Amino acid sequence: MAHLLFDGCDAVDLAREFGTPLYVLSEDRIRVRIRELRETFLDRWPGTSAAYASKALQTLDLCRIVASEDLDLDVVSGGELYAALKAGFPPGRIHFHGNSKTPDEIRMALDGGVGRMIVDNRTELDLLDREARARGIRVPILFRVTPGVDSHTHQYMSTGSLDSKFGIPLDPAVRDEYVEAALRMEGIELRGFHFHVGSQIFSNESHRKALRIVADLAAEVRDRYGFETRELILGGGFAARYTAQDEPEPLAYYTDALMTDLRDLCAGSGLPMPRVGIEPGRWIVAEAGITLYTVGSVKEIPGVRTYVGVDGGMPDNIRPALYGAEYEATVADRHDEPRTRTVTVAGKCCESGDILIRNVALQDPRPGDVLAVFTTGAYTHSMASNYNRLPRPAMVLVRDGKARLSVRRETYEDLVARELLS
Ligand code: LLP
């Protein structure tokens, strides 16, 4: 009866020591990914950079890990920025994104010394200019543009198509208005353009299509305004492996194609090669995380299905309910035993849609077993809620076979701490 080992830690022991549901994150796996990124992208292609997208998973520990690896950091809100600064992340290496930044967030970014603002709309541009002039500074910005390509992923994860709430449409009239305004503004220093086509994308085609469109844009604004694009950010979206059916390509499959294309495109239009950035989130953390649950009930509906109820669910992982996302799991107590039973893993919320995994073959789960769900490092903790007043899980960070608490579990007291009785 062998227990599941996750980077040298016994998953059943972790569940006993720290309780469940429990996010377990491997620092070693994150650093391995970043090493691959460095070797196959940053070192292979001079003039490149990579920013980790905090939205996939942000903790103070993770900010420190990313800083220690010399990556940049994307944030999309005052909250993510606050945490990054609190962790001591160098502000000059932070990029601030978002389609609806508030005036407070913009002021916070400028006061904090954020390195790049990724500008999404005209209101934001005007406000940034005003706030920058008031501080006697020029803010380096990139325009987030909508290249109008479809990325063949879940509709909720596709962001680059024309009908998108993100970015500036490349209709020439709109484009000209933005570029002219930015070049005129004293508080703004336009550095270049940014696009992001979507998330969990297996093929490099949509990134490549978007790049061609944005390289054309760079040539057009050079011809029209003499403006030279110095920086181009190509977004994230590189796929992770969730199930055995997923066959994600290595990062270099995307980046080699994009850098080769860009070199050719620049040579063709006589543009100097800009600095190029990518911003992976999921690709860095998804496979570095697992979630441990305790099985509470096993309910067989004869001739229909067997539900295995666990002590978490959609509040700690909304992805199955929101996107139909698929996961794999194991009974950590009997990891090496044959998978004799096909079951459906159900969360504990009062919601029929709170199903974590449909029809998964497991090692005959029983109440009290520890169930480990794989590839939960991205968009679980960061999207967690308190639905049904479930406290959000703790997170442990595993390194060299040792685990330490990184985020403590929420308490019932935490759940009511913001509420004011009259
Ligand atoms: N850059 C920008 C501008 C983005 O909007 C995103 C993700 C990323 C980078 C990072 O994308 P990644 O490398 O992680 O795919 N909640 C969804 C994913 C939403 C992604 C939003 N933007 C999910 O759970 O699948």
CSV table of C-alpha atoms and ligand atoms in Angstrom, one decimal:
chain,number,residue,atom,x,y,z
A,1,MET,CA,0.0,0.0,0.0
A,2,ALA,CA,2.1,2.9,-1.2
A,3,HIS,CA,1.2,6.4,-0.5
A,4,LEU,CA,1.4,9.2,-3.1
A,5,LEU,CA,4.7,11.0,-2.9
A,6,PHE,CA,4.7,14.6,-4.2
A,7,ASP,CA,8.2,15.8,-4.6
A,8,GLY,CA,9.4,13.6,-1.8
A,9,CYS,CA,6.5,14.5,0.6
A,10,ASP,CA,4.0,11.9,1.6
A,11,ALA,CA,0.6,13.3,0.6
A,12,VAL,CA,-1.3,11.4,3.3
A,13,ASP,CA,1.1,12.8,6.0
A,14,LEU,CA,0.7,16.3,4.5
A,15,ALA,CA,-3.1,16.0,4.8
A,16,ARG,CA,-2.8,14.8,8.4
A,17,GLU,CA,-0.4,17.5,9.4
A,18,PHE,CA,-2.0,20.5,7.7
A,19,GLY,CA,-5.6,19.4,7.2
A,20,THR,CA,-7.7,19.3,4.0
A,21,PRO,CA,-8.6,20.7,1.6
A,22,LEU,CA,-4.9,21.6,1.1
A,23,TYR,CA,-3.1,23.2,-1.8
A,24,VAL,CA,0.3,21.7,-2.2
A,25,LEU,CA,2.7,23.7,-4.3
A,26,SER,CA,6.2,22.5,-5.4
A,27,GLU,CA,8.8,25.2,-5.4
A,28,ASP,CA,11.2,22.8,-7.1
A,29,ARG,CA,8.8,22.3,-10.1
A,30,ILE,CA,8.2,26.0,-10.5
A,31,ARG,CA,12.0,26.6,-10.6
A,32,VAL,CA,12.4,23.8,-13.1
A,33,ARG,CA,9.8,25.5,-15.4
A,34,ILE,CA,11.5,28.9,-15.0
A,35,ARG,CA,14.9,27.2,-15.8
A,36,GLU,CA,13.4,25.8,-19.0
A,37,LEU,CA,12.1,29.3,-19.8
A,38,ARG,CA,15.5,30.8,-19.2
A,39,GLU,CA,17.4,28.2,-21.2
A,40,THR,CA,15.0,27.9,-24.2
A,41,PHE,CA,13.8,31.5,-24.5
A,42,LEU,CA,15.7,34.2,-22.6
A,43,ASP,CA,19.2,32.8,-23.2
A,44,ARG,CA,18.5,31.7,-26.7
A,45,TRP,CA,17.0,35.0,-27.9
A,46,PRO,CA,18.8,38.1,-26.7
A,47,GLY,CA,16.6,41.2,-26.0
A,48,THR,CA,13.8,39.1,-24.4
A,49,SER,CA,12.1,39.1,-21.1
A,50,ALA,CA,9.3,37.2,-19.3
A,51,ALA,CA,6.8,38.3,-16.7
A,52,TYR,CA,4.9,35.8,-14.5
A,53,ALA,CA,1.2,36.5,-14.7
A,54,SER,CA,0.1,36.8,-11.0
A,55,LYS,CA,-3.5,36.0,-11.7
A,56,ALA,CA,-2.7,32.3,-12.2
A,57,LEU,CA,-1.5,32.2,-8.5
A,58,GLN,CA,-0.2,34.8,-6.3
A,59,THR,CA,1.2,34.5,-2.8
A,60,LEU,CA,3.9,36.4,-1.1
A,61,ASP,CA,6.1,33.3,-1.3
A,62,LEU,CA,5.5,33.0,-5.0
A,63,CYS,CA,6.3,36.7,-5.6
A,64,ARG,CA,9.7,36.1,-3.8
A,65,ILE,CA,10.4,33.0,-5.9
A,66,VAL,CA,9.6,34.9,-9.1
A,67,ALA,CA,11.8,37.8,-7.9
A,68,SER,CA,14.7,35.5,-7.1
A,69,GLU,CA,14.5,34.0,-10.6
A,70,ASP,CA,14.8,37.6,-12.1
A,71,LEU,CA,11.5,37.4,-13.9
A,72,ASP,CA,9.2,40.4,-14.2
A,73,LEU,CA,5.7,40.3,-12.7
A,74,ASP,CA,2.3,41.1,-14.2
A,75,VAL,CA,-0.4,42.4,-11.9
A,76,VAL,CA,-4.0,43.3,-12.8
A,77,SER,CA,-5.3,45.0,-9.7
A,78,GLY,CA,-4.4,47.1,-6.7
A,79,GLY,CA,-4.6,43.9,-4.6
A,80,GLU,CA,-2.1,42.0,-6.7
A,81,LEU,CA,0.1,45.1,-6.8
A,82,TYR,CA,-0.1,45.5,-3.0
A,83,ALA,CA,0.9,41.9,-2.4
A,84,ALA,CA,3.8,42.1,-4.9
A,85,LEU,CA,5.1,45.3,-3.2
A,86,LYS,CA,4.6,43.7,0.2
A,87,ALA,CA,6.7,40.7,-0.8
A,88,GLY,CA,9.4,43.2,-1.8
A,89,PHE,CA,9.1,42.7,-5.6
A,90,PRO,CA,11.1,45.4,-7.4
A,91,PRO,CA,8.4,47.8,-8.6
A,92,GLY,CA,10.3,48.6,-11.8
A,93,ARG,CA,9.9,45.0,-12.9
A,94,ILE,CA,6.1,45.1,-12.4
A,95,HIS,CA,3.7,45.5,-15.3
A,96,PHE,CA,0.2,46.7,-14.6
A,97,HIS,CA,-2.6,45.2,-16.8
A,98,GLY,CA,-6.4,45.4,-16.8
A,99,ASN,CA,-9.3,46.6,-18.9
A,100,SER,CA,-10.9,48.7,-16.1
A,101,LYS,CA,-8.3,50.0,-13.8
A,102,THR,CA,-9.7,52.4,-11.3
A,103,PRO,CA,-8.2,55.9,-10.7
A,104,ASP,CA,-7.0,54.7,-7.3
A,105,GLU,CA,-5.2,51.8,-8.9
A,106,ILE,CA,-3.6,54.0,-11.4
A,107,ARG,CA,-2.4,56.4,-8.7
A,108,MET,CA,-1.2,53.5,-6.6
A,109,ALA,CA,0.8,52.1,-9.6
A,110,LEU,CA,2.4,55.5,-10.3
A,111,ASP,CA,3.3,56.1,-6.6
A,112,GLY,CA,4.6,52.6,-6.3
A,113,GLY,CA,6.9,53.1,-9.3
A,114,VAL,CA,5.5,50.3,-11.5
A,115,GLY,CA,7.7,49.7,-14.5
A,116,ARG,CA,5.1,49.4,-17.3
A,117,MET,CA,1.5,50.3,-17.6
A,118,ILE,CA,-0.3,48.2,-20.2
A,119,VAL,CA,-3.0,50.6,-21.4
A,120,ASP,CA,-6.4,49.3,-22.5
A,121,ASN,CA,-8.6,52.3,-23.2
A,122,ARG,CA,-8.8,56.0,-23.7
A,123,THR,CA,-10.1,56.9,-20.3
A,124,GLU,CA,-7.1,55.2,-18.7
A,125,LEU,CA,-4.7,56.9,-21.1
A,126,ASP,CA,-6.0,60.3,-20.3
A,127,LEU,CA,-6.0,59.7,-16.6
A,128,LEU,CA,-2.5,58.3,-16.7
A,129,ASP,CA,-1.3,61.3,-18.6
A,130,ARG,CA,-2.8,63.6,-16.0
A,131,GLU,CA,-1.5,61.8,-13.0
A,132,ALA,CA,1.9,61.4,-14.5
A,133,ARG,CA,2.2,65.2,-15.3
A,134,ALA,CA,1.0,66.0,-11.8
A,135,ARG,CA,4.0,64.0,-10.6
A,136,GLY,CA,6.4,65.4,-13.1
A,137,ILE,CA,7.1,62.0,-14.7
A,138,ARG,CA,6.6,60.2,-18.0
A,139,VAL,CA,5.1,56.8,-17.7
A,140,PRO,CA,6.3,54.1,-20.0
A,141,ILE,CA,3.3,52.4,-21.5
A,142,LEU,CA,2.4,49.7,-24.0
A,143,PHE,CA,-1.0,49.6,-25.8
A,144,ARG,CA,-2.9,46.4,-25.4
A,145,VAL,CA,-4.3,45.8,-28.8
A,146,THR,CA,-7.0,43.3,-30.0
A,147,PRO,CA,-5.4,41.5,-33.0
A,148,GLY,CA,-8.8,40.0,-34.0
A,149,VAL,CA,-7.7,36.3,-34.0
A,150,ASP,CA,-9.6,33.4,-32.6
A,151,SER,CA,-7.6,31.2,-30.3
A,152,HIS,CA,-9.6,28.0,-30.2
A,153,THR,CA,-9.9,27.6,-26.5
A,154,HIS,CA,-12.9,27.9,-24.1
A,155,GLN,CA,-14.9,31.1,-24.9
A,156,TYR,CA,-14.2,32.4,-21.4
A,157,MET,CA,-10.5,32.1,-21.9
A,158,SER,CA,-10.3,33.6,-25.4
A,159,THR,CA,-9.3,37.3,-25.3
A,160,GLY,CA,-7.8,38.2,-28.7
A,161,SER,CA,-10.9,38.2,-31.0
A,162,LEU,CA,-12.3,41.4,-32.3
A,163,ASP,CA,-15.4,41.3,-30.0
A,164,SER,CA,-13.5,41.3,-26.8
A,165,LYS,CA,-13.6,43.5,-23.7
A,166,PHE,CA,-9.8,43.6,-23.7
A,167,GLY,CA,-7.6,45.9,-25.7
A,168,ILE,CA,-7.8,48.5,-28.4
A,169,PRO,CA,-9.3,47.5,-31.7
A,170,LEU,CA,-7.0,47.9,-34.6
A,171,ASP,CA,-9.5,49.7,-36.8
A,172,PRO,CA,-7.2,52.4,-38.4
A,173,ALA,CA,-9.3,55.3,-37.1
A,174,VAL,CA,-9.2,54.0,-33.5
A,175,ARG,CA,-5.6,53.1,-33.7
A,176,ASP,CA,-4.6,56.5,-35.1
A,177,GLU,CA,-6.5,58.3,-32.3
A,178,TYR,CA,-4.6,56.4,-29.6
A,179,VAL,CA,-1.2,56.6,-31.2
A,180,GLU,CA,-1.6,60.3,-31.9
A,181,ALA,CA,-2.8,61.0,-28.4
A,182,ALA,CA,0.0,59.1,-26.8
A,183,LEU,CA,2.7,60.7,-28.9
A,184,ARG,CA,1.3,64.1,-28.0
A,185,MET,CA,1.0,63.6,-24.2
A,186,GLU,CA,3.7,64.9,-22.0
A,187,GLY,CA,3.1,62.3,-19.3
A,188,ILE,CA,3.2,59.3,-21.6
A,189,GLU,CA,6.1,57.5,-23.1
A,190,LEU,CA,4.8,55.0,-25.7
A,191,ARG,CA,7.1,52.0,-25.9
A,192,GLY,CA,5.1,49.6,-28.0
A,193,PHE,CA,2.3,47.1,-28.1
A,194,HIS,CA,0.9,44.2,-26.2
A,195,PHE,CA,-1.4,41.4,-27.1
A,196,HIS,CA,-2.7,38.2,-25.4
A,197,VAL,CA,-4.8,35.8,-27.5
A,198,GLY,CA,-6.1,33.6,-24.8
A,199,SER,CA,-5.3,30.9,-22.3
A,200,GLN,CA,-4.5,27.1,-22.4
A,201,ILE,CA,-3.6,27.2,-26.1
A,202,PHE,CA,-2.0,24.1,-27.6
A,203,SER,CA,-1.2,25.4,-31.1
A,204,ASN,CA,1.1,28.3,-31.8
A,205,GLU,CA,-1.0,29.4,-34.8
A,206,SER,CA,-3.1,32.1,-33.0
A,207,HIS,CA,0.0,33.7,-31.4
A,208,ARG,CA,1.7,33.7,-34.8
A,209,LYS,CA,-1.3,35.2,-36.5
A,210,ALA,CA,-1.6,37.9,-33.9
A,211,LEU,CA,2.2,38.6,-34.2
A,212,ARG,CA,1.9,39.2,-37.9
A,213,ILE,CA,-1.0,41.6,-37.4
A,214,VAL,CA,0.9,43.5,-34.7
A,215,ALA,CA,4.1,43.6,-36.7
A,216,ASP,CA,2.1,45.2,-39.5
A,217,LEU,CA,0.8,47.7,-37.0
A,218,ALA,CA,4.3,48.5,-36.0
A,219,ALA,CA,5.3,49.1,-39.6
A,220,GLU,CA,2.2,51.3,-40.2
A,221,VAL,CA,2.7,53.5,-37.2
A,222,ARG,CA,6.4,53.8,-38.2
A,223,ASP,CA,5.4,55.0,-41.7
A,224,ARG,CA,2.7,57.3,-40.5
A,225,TYR,CA,4.2,58.8,-37.3
A,226,GLY,CA,7.9,57.9,-37.5
A,227,PHE,CA,7.2,56.0,-34.2
A,228,GLU,CA,9.5,53.1,-33.6
A,229,THR,CA,8.1,50.2,-31.6
A,230,ARG,CA,10.8,49.3,-29.0
A,231,GLU,CA,8.8,46.7,-27.0
A,232,LEU,CA,6.4,44.0,-28.0
A,233,ILE,CA,4.7,41.7,-25.5
A,234,LEU,CA,3.2,38.6,-26.9
A,235,GLY,CA,1.1,37.5,-23.9
A,236,GLY,CA,0.9,34.1,-22.2
A,237,GLY,CA,-1.6,31.3,-22.8
A,238,PHE,CA,0.9,28.4,-23.2
A,239,ALA,CA,-0.8,25.1,-22.4
A,240,ALA,CA,-0.3,22.9,-19.4
A,241,ARG,CA,-1.0,19.1,-19.1
A,242,TYR,CA,-4.2,18.4,-17.1
A,243,THR,CA,-5.1,14.9,-18.3
A,244,ALA,CA,-3.3,12.1,-20.2
A,245,GLN,CA,-5.1,13.3,-23.4
A,246,ASP,CA,-3.4,16.7,-23.2
A,247,GLU,CA,-0.1,16.8,-25.1
A,248,PRO,CA,1.3,20.3,-24.6
A,249,GLU,CA,4.3,21.3,-26.6
A,250,PRO,CA,7.4,22.7,-24.9
A,251,LEU,CA,7.6,26.5,-24.5
A,252,ALA,CA,10.2,26.7,-27.3
A,253,TYR,CA,7.6,25.5,-29.7
A,254,TYR,CA,5.8,28.8,-29.3
A,255,THR,CA,8.7,31.1,-28.7
A,256,ASP,CA,11.0,29.8,-31.4
A,257,ALA,CA,8.3,30.2,-34.0
A,258,LEU,CA,7.4,33.6,-32.8
A,259,MET,CA,10.9,34.9,-32.6
A,260,THR,CA,11.8,33.5,-36.0
A,261,ASP,CA,8.6,35.0,-37.5
A,262,LEU,CA,9.4,38.3,-35.9
A,263,ARG,CA,12.9,38.4,-37.1
A,264,ASP,CA,11.6,37.8,-40.7
A,265,LEU,CA,8.8,40.3,-40.3
A,266,CYS,CA,11.2,43.0,-39.1
A,267,ALA,CA,13.7,42.3,-41.8
A,268,GLY,CA,10.9,42.5,-44.4
A,269,SER,CA,9.6,45.9,-43.2
A,270,GLY,CA,13.0,47.3,-42.2
A,271,LEU,CA,12.0,47.7,-38.5
A,272,PRO,CA,14.7,47.2,-35.9
A,273,MET,CA,14.0,44.2,-33.7
A,274,PRO,CA,12.1,45.3,-30.6
A,275,ARG,CA,12.5,43.9,-27.1
A,276,VAL,CA,10.1,41.0,-26.8
A,277,GLY,CA,8.3,39.8,-23.7
A,278,ILE,CA,6.1,36.9,-22.9
A,279,GLU,CA,3.9,36.5,-19.8
A,280,PRO,CA,3.1,32.9,-18.9
A,281,GLY,CA,1.0,32.2,-15.8
A,282,ARG,CA,-0.5,28.7,-16.0
A,283,TRP,CA,2.6,27.3,-17.8
A,284,ILE,CA,4.8,28.1,-14.8
A,285,VAL,CA,2.5,27.0,-11.9
A,286,ALA,CA,-0.3,24.6,-13.0
A,287,GLU,CA,1.6,21.4,-12.9
A,288,ALA,CA,3.5,22.4,-9.8
A,289,GLY,CA,0.3,22.2,-7.7
A,290,ILE,CA,-2.0,19.4,-6.4
A,291,THR,CA,-5.0,19.7,-4.1
A,292,LEU,CA,-5.6,17.2,-1.3
A,293,TYR,CA,-9.1,16.5,-0.1
A,294,THR,CA,-10.6,14.0,2.4
A,295,VAL,CA,-13.3,11.7,1.1
A,296,GLY,CA,-16.4,12.1,3.2
A,297,SER,CA,-18.9,9.8,1.5
A,298,VAL,CA,-19.3,7.3,-1.2
A,299,LYS,CA,-22.8,7.1,-2.5
A,300,GLU,CA,-23.8,4.5,-5.1
A,301,ILE,CA,-26.9,5.1,-7.2
A,302,PRO,CA,-27.4,1.6,-8.6
A,303,GLY,CA,-27.2,1.6,-12.4
A,304,VAL,CA,-26.5,5.3,-12.5
A,305,ARG,CA,-23.2,6.4,-10.9
A,306,THR,CA,-21.2,6.5,-7.7
A,307,TYR,CA,-20.6,9.9,-6.1
A,308,VAL,CA,-17.5,10.4,-4.0
A,309,GLY,CA,-18.1,13.5,-1.8
A,310,VAL,CA,-15.0,15.4,-0.7
A,311,ASP,CA,-14.5,18.3,1.8
A,312,GLY,CA,-13.9,21.0,-0.8
A,313,GLY,CA,-15.2,21.7,-4.3
A,314,MET,CA,-16.1,24.7,-6.4
A,315,PRO,CA,-15.0,27.3,-3.7
A,316,ASP,CA,-11.4,26.0,-4.0
A,317,ASN,CA,-11.5,25.0,-7.7
A,318,ILE,CA,-14.1,26.7,-9.8
A,319,ARG,CA,-12.6,25.6,-13.1
A,320,PRO,CA,-14.7,22.4,-13.7
A,321,ALA,CA,-18.0,24.3,-13.0
A,322,LEU,CA,-16.9,27.4,-14.9
A,323,TYR,CA,-15.1,25.9,-18.0
A,324,GLY,CA,-15.9,22.2,-17.9
A,325,ALA,CA,-12.2,21.8,-17.1
A,326,GLU,CA,-11.0,18.2,-16.6
A,327,TYR,CA,-8.6,16.8,-14.0
A,328,GLU,CA,-7.0,13.6,-12.9
A,329,ALA,CA,-6.8,12.3,-9.4
A,330,THR,CA,-5.6,9.4,-7.2
A,331,VAL,CA,-6.4,8.0,-3.8
A,332,ALA,CA,-3.2,9.0,-2.1
A,333,ASP,CA,-3.5,6.3,0.6
A,334,ARG,CA,-3.4,3.5,-2.1
A,335,HIS,CA,-1.7,5.2,-5.0
A,336,ASP,CA,-0.2,2.0,-6.3
A,337,GLU,CA,-3.4,-0.1,-6.2
A,338,PRO,CA,-5.4,-0.9,-9.3
A,339,ARG,CA,-8.1,1.6,-10.2
A,340,THR,CA,-11.1,-0.7,-10.0
A,341,ARG,CA,-14.0,1.8,-9.7
A,342,THR,CA,-15.3,4.5,-11.9
A,343,VAL,CA,-16.7,7.4,-9.8
A,344,THR,CA,-17.7,11.0,-10.0
A,345,VAL,CA,-15.9,13.3,-7.5
A,346,ALA,CA,-18.4,15.8,-6.1
A,347,GLY,CA,-17.7,18.9,-4.1
A,348,LYS,CA,-19.6,19.8,-0.9
A,349,CYS,CA,-21.5,22.9,-2.1
A,350,CYS,CA,-25.3,23.1,-2.5
A,351,GLU,CA,-25.0,23.2,-6.2
A,352,SER,CA,-25.5,20.3,-8.6
A,353,GLY,CA,-22.8,21.7,-10.8
A,354,ASP,CA,-20.3,21.4,-8.0
A,355,ILE,CA,-18.6,18.3,-9.6
A,356,LEU,CA,-14.8,18.2,-9.5
A,357,ILE,CA,-14.2,15.2,-11.8
A,358,ARG,CA,-16.7,13.2,-13.8
A,359,ASN,CA,-16.2,9.5,-14.4
A,360,VAL,CA,-12.7,8.9,-13.1
A,361,ALA,CA,-11.3,5.5,-12.4
A,362,LEU,CA,-10.0,5.4,-8.8
A,363,GLN,CA,-8.7,2.9,-6.3
A,364,ASP,CA,-12.0,2.1,-4.6
A,365,PRO,CA,-12.2,5.3,-2.6
A,366,ARG,CA,-13.5,5.1,1.0
A,367,PRO,CA,-14.5,7.7,3.6
A,368,GLY,CA,-11.4,9.0,5.3
A,369,ASP,CA,-9.2,8.5,2.2
A,370,VAL,CA,-7.1,11.4,1.0
A,371,LEU,CA,-7.9,12.2,-2.6
A,372,ALA,CA,-5.2,14.1,-4.6
A,373,VAL,CA,-6.2,16.1,-7.6
A,374,PHE,CA,-3.4,16.9,-10.0
A,375,THR,CA,-2.4,20.1,-11.9
A,376,THR,CA,-4.2,22.5,-9.6
A,377,GLY,CA,-1.5,25.1,-9.3
A,378,ALA,CA,-3.1,27.7,-11.6
A,379,TYR,CA,-6.4,29.5,-11.3
A,380,THR,CA,-7.6,27.6,-8.2
A,381,HIS,CA,-6.3,29.4,-5.1
A,382,SER,CA,-6.5,32.7,-7.1
A,383,MET,CA,-10.1,32.2,-8.0
A,384,ALA,CA,-11.2,30.7,-4.7
A,385,SER,CA,-14.4,31.9,-2.9
A,386,ASN,CA,-16.2,31.4,0.3
A,387,TYR,CA,-19.4,30.0,-1.2
A,388,ASN,CA,-21.4,28.2,1.5
A,389,ARG,CA,-19.1,29.9,3.9
A,390,LEU,CA,-16.3,27.4,3.3
A,391,PRO,CA,-13.0,28.6,4.7
A,392,ARG,CA,-10.4,28.9,1.9
A,393,PRO,CA,-7.8,26.1,2.1
A,394,ALA,CA,-4.2,26.4,3.4
A,395,MET,CA,-1.3,26.1,1.1
A,396,VAL,CA,2.0,24.4,1.7
A,397,LEU,CA,5.2,24.9,-0.2
A,398,VAL,CA,7.3,21.9,-0.9
A,399,ARG,CA,11.0,22.0,-1.5
A,400,ASP,CA,13.7,19.3,-1.3
A,401,GLY,CA,11.2,16.9,0.2
A,402,LYS,CA,10.2,19.3,3.0
A,403,ALA,CA,6.9,21.1,3.3
A,404,ARG,CA,6.1,24.3,5.1
A,405,LEU,CA,3.0,26.3,5.6
A,406,SER,CA,2.8,29.2,3.0
A,407,VAL,CA,-0.8,30.3,3.4
A,408,ARG,CA,-2.7,29.5,6.6
A,409,ARG,CA,-6.2,28.1,6.4
A,410,GLU,CA,-9.1,30.5,6.8
A,411,THR,CA,-10.9,30.3,10.1
A,412,TYR,CA,-14.6,30.7,10.8
A,413,GLU,CA,-13.6,33.8,12.6
A,414,ASP,CA,-12.0,35.1,9.4
A,415,LEU,CA,-15.3,34.5,7.6
A,416,VAL,CA,-17.2,36.9,9.8
A,417,ALA,CA,-14.4,39.3,10.5
A,418,ARG,CA,-15.5,42.0,8.1
A,419,GLU,CA,-19.1,42.0,9.2
A,420,LEU,CA,-20.5,44.7,11.5
A,421,LEU,CA,-23.4,44.0,13.8
A,422,SER,CA,-25.3,47.0,14.8
B,1,LLP,N1,-1.3,38.0,-19.9
B,1,LLP,C1,-2.5,38.4,-20.0
B,1,LLP,C2,-2.8,39.8,-20.4
B,1,LLP,C3,-3.6,37.6,-19.5
B,1,LLP,O1,-4.8,38.1,-19.6
B,1,LLP,C4,-3.4,36.3,-19.0
B,1,LLP,C5,-4.5,35.5,-18.6
B,1,LLP,C6,-2.0,35.9,-19.0
B,1,LLP,C7,-1.0,36.7,-19.5
B,1,LLP,C8,-1.7,34.5,-18.5
B,1,LLP,O2,-2.3,33.5,-19.2
B,1,LLP,P1,-1.8,32.0,-18.9
B,1,LLP,O3,-0.3,31.9,-19.3
B,1,LLP,O4,-2.0,31.7,-17.5
B,1,LLP,O5,-2.7,31.2,-19.8
B,1,LLP,N2,-9.2,31.6,-15.3
B,1,LLP,C9,-8.9,31.0,-16.6
B,1,LLP,C10,-7.7,31.6,-17.3
B,1,LLP,C11,-7.9,33.1,-17.5
B,1,LLP,C12,-6.7,33.7,-18.1
B,1,LLP,C13,-6.8,35.2,-18.1
B,1,LLP,N3,-5.7,35.9,-18.6
B,1,LLP,C14,-8.7,29.5,-16.3
B,1,LLP,O6,-8.8,29.1,-15.2
B,1,LLP,O7,-8.3,28.7,-17.2
